[in-house]
Coordinates of N, CA and C in Angstrom, one line a residue:
M7 N 0.8 -1.2 0.0 CA 0.0 0.0 0.0 C 0.8 1.3 0.0
N8 N 2.1 1.1 -0.2 CA 3.0 2.3 -0.1 C 2.7 3.2 -1.3
D9 N 2.2 2.7 -2.4 CA 2.0 3.5 -3.6 C 0.6 4.0 -3.7
L10 N -0.2 3.9 -2.7 CA -1.6 4.3 -2.7 C -1.7 5.8 -2.8
Q11 N -2.5 6.2 -3.8 CA -2.7 7.6 -4.1 C -4.2 7.9 -3.8
I12 N -4.4 8.6 -2.7 CA -5.8 8.9 -2.3 C -6.0 10.4 -2.7
T13 N -7.1 10.6 -3.4 CA -7.4 12.0 -3.8 C -8.5 12.6 -3.0
Y14 N -8.7 13.9 -3.1 CA -9.7 14.6 -2.4 C -11.1 14.0 -2.8
K15 N -11.2 13.8 -4.1 CA -12.5 13.2 -4.7 C -12.8 11.9 -4.1
D16 N -11.8 11.0 -3.9 CA -12.0 9.7 -3.3 C -12.6 9.8 -1.9
I17 N -12.0 10.7 -1.1 CA -12.4 10.9 0.2 C -13.9 11.4 0.3
L18 N -14.2 12.4 -0.6 CA -15.6 12.9 -0.6 C -16.5 11.8 -1.0
Q19 N -16.1 10.9 -1.9 CA -17.0 9.8 -2.3 C -17.2 8.8 -1.1
W20 N -16.1 8.5 -0.4 CA -16.2 7.6 0.7 C -17.0 8.2 1.9
Y21 N -16.9 9.5 2.1 CA -17.7 10.2 3.1 C -19.2 10.1 2.7
G22 N -19.5 10.3 1.4 CA -20.9 10.2 0.9 C -21.4 8.8 1.1
E23 N -20.6 7.7 0.9 CA -21.0 6.4 1.2 C -21.3 6.2 2.7
A24 N -20.4 6.7 3.5 CA -20.6 6.6 5.0 C -21.9 7.3 5.4
M25 N -22.2 8.4 4.9 CA -23.4 9.2 5.3 C -24.6 8.4 4.8
L26 N -24.5 7.8 3.6 CA -25.6 7.0 3.1 C -26.0 5.9 4.0
H27 N -24.9 5.2 4.5 CA -25.2 4.1 5.5 C -25.7 4.6 6.8
E28 N -25.3 5.8 7.2 CA -25.7 6.4 8.5 C -27.2 6.9 8.4
T29 N -27.5 7.6 7.3 CA -28.8 8.3 7.2 C -29.8 7.7 6.2
G30 N -29.3 6.9 5.3 CA -30.2 6.3 4.3 C -30.4 7.2 3.2
E31 N -29.8 8.4 3.2 CA -30.0 9.4 2.2 C -28.7 9.9 1.5
E32 N -28.7 10.2 0.3 CA -27.5 10.7 -0.4 C -27.4 12.2 -0.1
I33 N -26.2 12.7 0.0 CA -25.9 14.1 0.3 C -25.2 14.7 -0.9
A34 N -25.3 16.0 -0.9 CA -24.7 16.8 -1.9 C -23.2 17.0 -1.6
L35 N -22.4 16.3 -2.3 CA -20.9 16.3 -2.0 C -20.3 17.7 -2.4
F36 N -20.9 18.4 -3.3 CA -20.4 19.7 -3.6 C -20.4 20.7 -2.5
A37 N -21.2 20.4 -1.5 CA -21.4 21.3 -0.3 C -20.4 21.0 0.8
I38 N -19.4 20.1 0.5 CA -18.5 19.7 1.5 C -17.0 20.1 1.2
S39 N -16.3 20.5 2.2 CA -14.8 20.7 2.0 C -14.1 20.4 3.2
F40 N -12.8 20.1 3.1 CA -11.9 19.9 4.2 C -10.5 20.3 3.8
E41 N -9.7 20.7 4.7 CA -8.3 21.2 4.4 C -7.3 20.1 4.4
N42 N -7.4 19.1 5.2 CA -6.3 18.1 5.3 C -6.9 16.8 5.8
F43 N -6.2 15.7 5.7 CA -6.7 14.4 6.2 C -5.5 13.5 6.5
T44 N -5.8 12.5 7.4 CA -4.8 11.5 7.7 C -5.5 10.2 7.2
Y45 N -4.6 9.2 6.9 CA -5.0 7.9 6.4 C -4.3 6.9 7.3
E46 N -5.0 6.0 7.9 CA -4.4 4.9 8.6 C -5.0 3.6 8.2
Y47 N -4.1 2.6 8.1 CA -4.5 1.2 7.8 C -3.9 0.3 8.8
D48 N -4.8 -0.5 9.4 CA -4.3 -1.5 10.4 C -4.4 -2.9 9.7
S49 N -3.3 -3.5 9.4 CA -3.2 -4.8 8.7 C -3.8 -5.9 9.5
R50 N -3.7 -5.8 10.9 CA -4.3 -6.9 11.7 C -5.8 -6.9 11.6
S51 N -6.4 -5.8 11.8 CA -7.9 -5.7 11.7 C -8.4 -5.5 10.3
Q52 N -7.5 -5.1 9.4 CA -7.9 -4.8 8.0 C -8.9 -3.6 8.0
E53 N -8.6 -2.7 8.9 CA -9.5 -1.5 9.0 C -8.8 -0.3 8.5
T54 N -9.5 0.5 7.7 CA -9.0 1.7 7.1 C -9.7 2.9 7.8
K55 N -8.9 3.9 8.2 CA -9.5 5.0 8.9 C -9.0 6.3 8.3
I56 N -9.9 7.2 8.0 CA -9.6 8.5 7.4 C -10.2 9.5 8.3
V57 N -9.3 10.5 8.7 CA -9.8 11.6 9.5 C -9.6 12.9 8.7
M58 N -10.7 13.6 8.5 CA -10.7 14.9 7.8 C -10.7 16.0 8.7
Y59 N -9.8 17.0 8.5 CA -9.6 18.1 9.4 C -10.1 19.4 8.7
D60 N -10.5 20.4 9.6 CA -11.0 21.6 9.1 C -12.2 21.4 8.1
F61 N -13.0 20.5 8.6 CA -14.2 20.0 7.8 C -15.3 21.0 7.7
R62 N -15.9 21.3 6.6 CA -17.0 22.2 6.4 C -18.1 21.6 5.6
V63 N -19.3 21.6 6.1 CA -20.4 21.1 5.4 C -21.7 21.9 5.8
M64 N -22.5 22.2 4.9 CA -23.7 23.1 5.2 C -24.6 22.4 6.2
H65 N -24.8 21.1 6.1 CA -25.8 20.4 7.0 C -25.3 20.0 8.3
E66 N -24.0 20.3 8.6 CA -23.5 19.9 10.0 C -22.6 21.1 10.5
P67 N -23.3 22.2 10.9 CA -22.5 23.3 11.5 C -21.9 22.9 12.8
G68 N -20.7 23.4 13.1 CA -19.9 23.1 14.3 C -19.1 21.9 14.2
V69 N -19.1 21.2 13.1 CA -18.3 20.0 12.9 C -17.0 20.4 12.2
D70 N -15.8 20.1 12.9 CA -14.5 20.4 12.3 C -13.7 19.2 12.0
V71 N -13.9 18.1 12.7 CA -13.1 16.9 12.5 C -14.1 15.7 12.3
V72 N -13.9 15.0 11.1 CA -14.8 13.9 10.8 C -13.9 12.6 10.6
T73 N -14.4 11.5 11.1 CA -13.7 10.2 11.0 C -14.6 9.2 10.3
I74 N -14.1 8.6 9.2 CA -14.8 7.5 8.6 C -14.0 6.3 8.6
I75 N -14.6 5.1 8.7 CA -13.9 3.9 8.8 C -14.4 2.9 7.8
N76 N -13.5 2.1 7.2 CA -13.9 1.0 6.3 C -13.3 -0.3 6.9
N77 N -14.2 -1.2 7.3 CA -13.8 -2.5 7.9 C -14.2 -3.7 7.1
G78 N -14.1 -3.6 5.8 CA -14.4 -4.8 5.0 C -15.3 -4.4 3.8
G79 N -15.1 -3.3 3.2 CA -15.8 -3.0 1.9 C -16.8 -1.9 2.0
K80 N -17.3 -1.5 3.2 CA -18.2 -0.4 3.3 C -17.7 0.7 4.2
W81 N -17.9 1.9 3.9 CA -17.5 3.0 4.7 C -18.6 3.4 5.6
F82 N -18.2 3.7 6.9 CA -19.1 4.1 7.9 C -18.7 5.3 8.6
L83 N -19.6 6.1 9.1 CA -19.3 7.3 9.8 C -18.9 6.9 11.2
H84 N -17.7 7.3 11.7 CA -17.3 6.9 13.0 C -17.5 8.1 14.0
D85 N -17.2 9.3 13.6 CA -17.2 10.4 14.5 C -17.3 11.7 13.8
M86 N -18.1 12.7 14.3 CA -18.1 14.1 13.9 C -18.0 14.9 15.1
Q87 N -16.9 15.7 15.1 CA -16.6 16.5 16.3 C -16.2 17.9 16.0
S88 N -16.3 18.8 17.0 CA -15.7 20.1 16.9 C -14.2 20.0 17.3
W89 N -13.4 21.0 17.0 CA -12.0 21.0 17.4 C -11.9 20.7 18.9
A90 N -12.6 21.3 19.7 CA -12.5 21.2 21.2 C -12.8 19.7 21.6
E91 N -13.8 19.1 21.0 CA -14.2 17.8 21.3 C -13.2 16.7 20.9
S92 N -12.5 17.0 19.7 CA -11.6 16.1 19.1 C -10.3 15.9 19.8
G93 N -9.9 17.0 20.4 CA -8.6 17.0 21.1 C -7.4 17.3 20.1
Y94 N -7.7 17.4 18.8 CA -6.7 17.8 17.8 C -6.4 19.3 17.9
T95 N -5.2 19.7 17.5 CA -4.9 21.1 17.4 C -4.4 21.4 16.0
L96 N -4.7 22.6 15.6 CA -4.2 23.1 14.3 C -2.7 23.3 14.4
K97 N -2.0 23.0 13.3 CA -0.5 23.2 13.3 C -0.1 24.2 12.2

């Protein structure tokens, strides 16, 4: 997985899938933006985790950090937090 190239568009699509599983409704991906992200893969659990920072979306005011997880083919929403709740700091 060293050569994995994740794009902004990929992450938006995965977030859309996670929200579809969470709410049962499709969302407008053009209304979403984020400034940075981290990608983690755990080979033991085969779980992929993406955390988006400085997240902005019209339907979720006050959300700054969003985490989505894939544990076997489907993306799920793990967490939506403000900066204060997340414990992350801007660098």
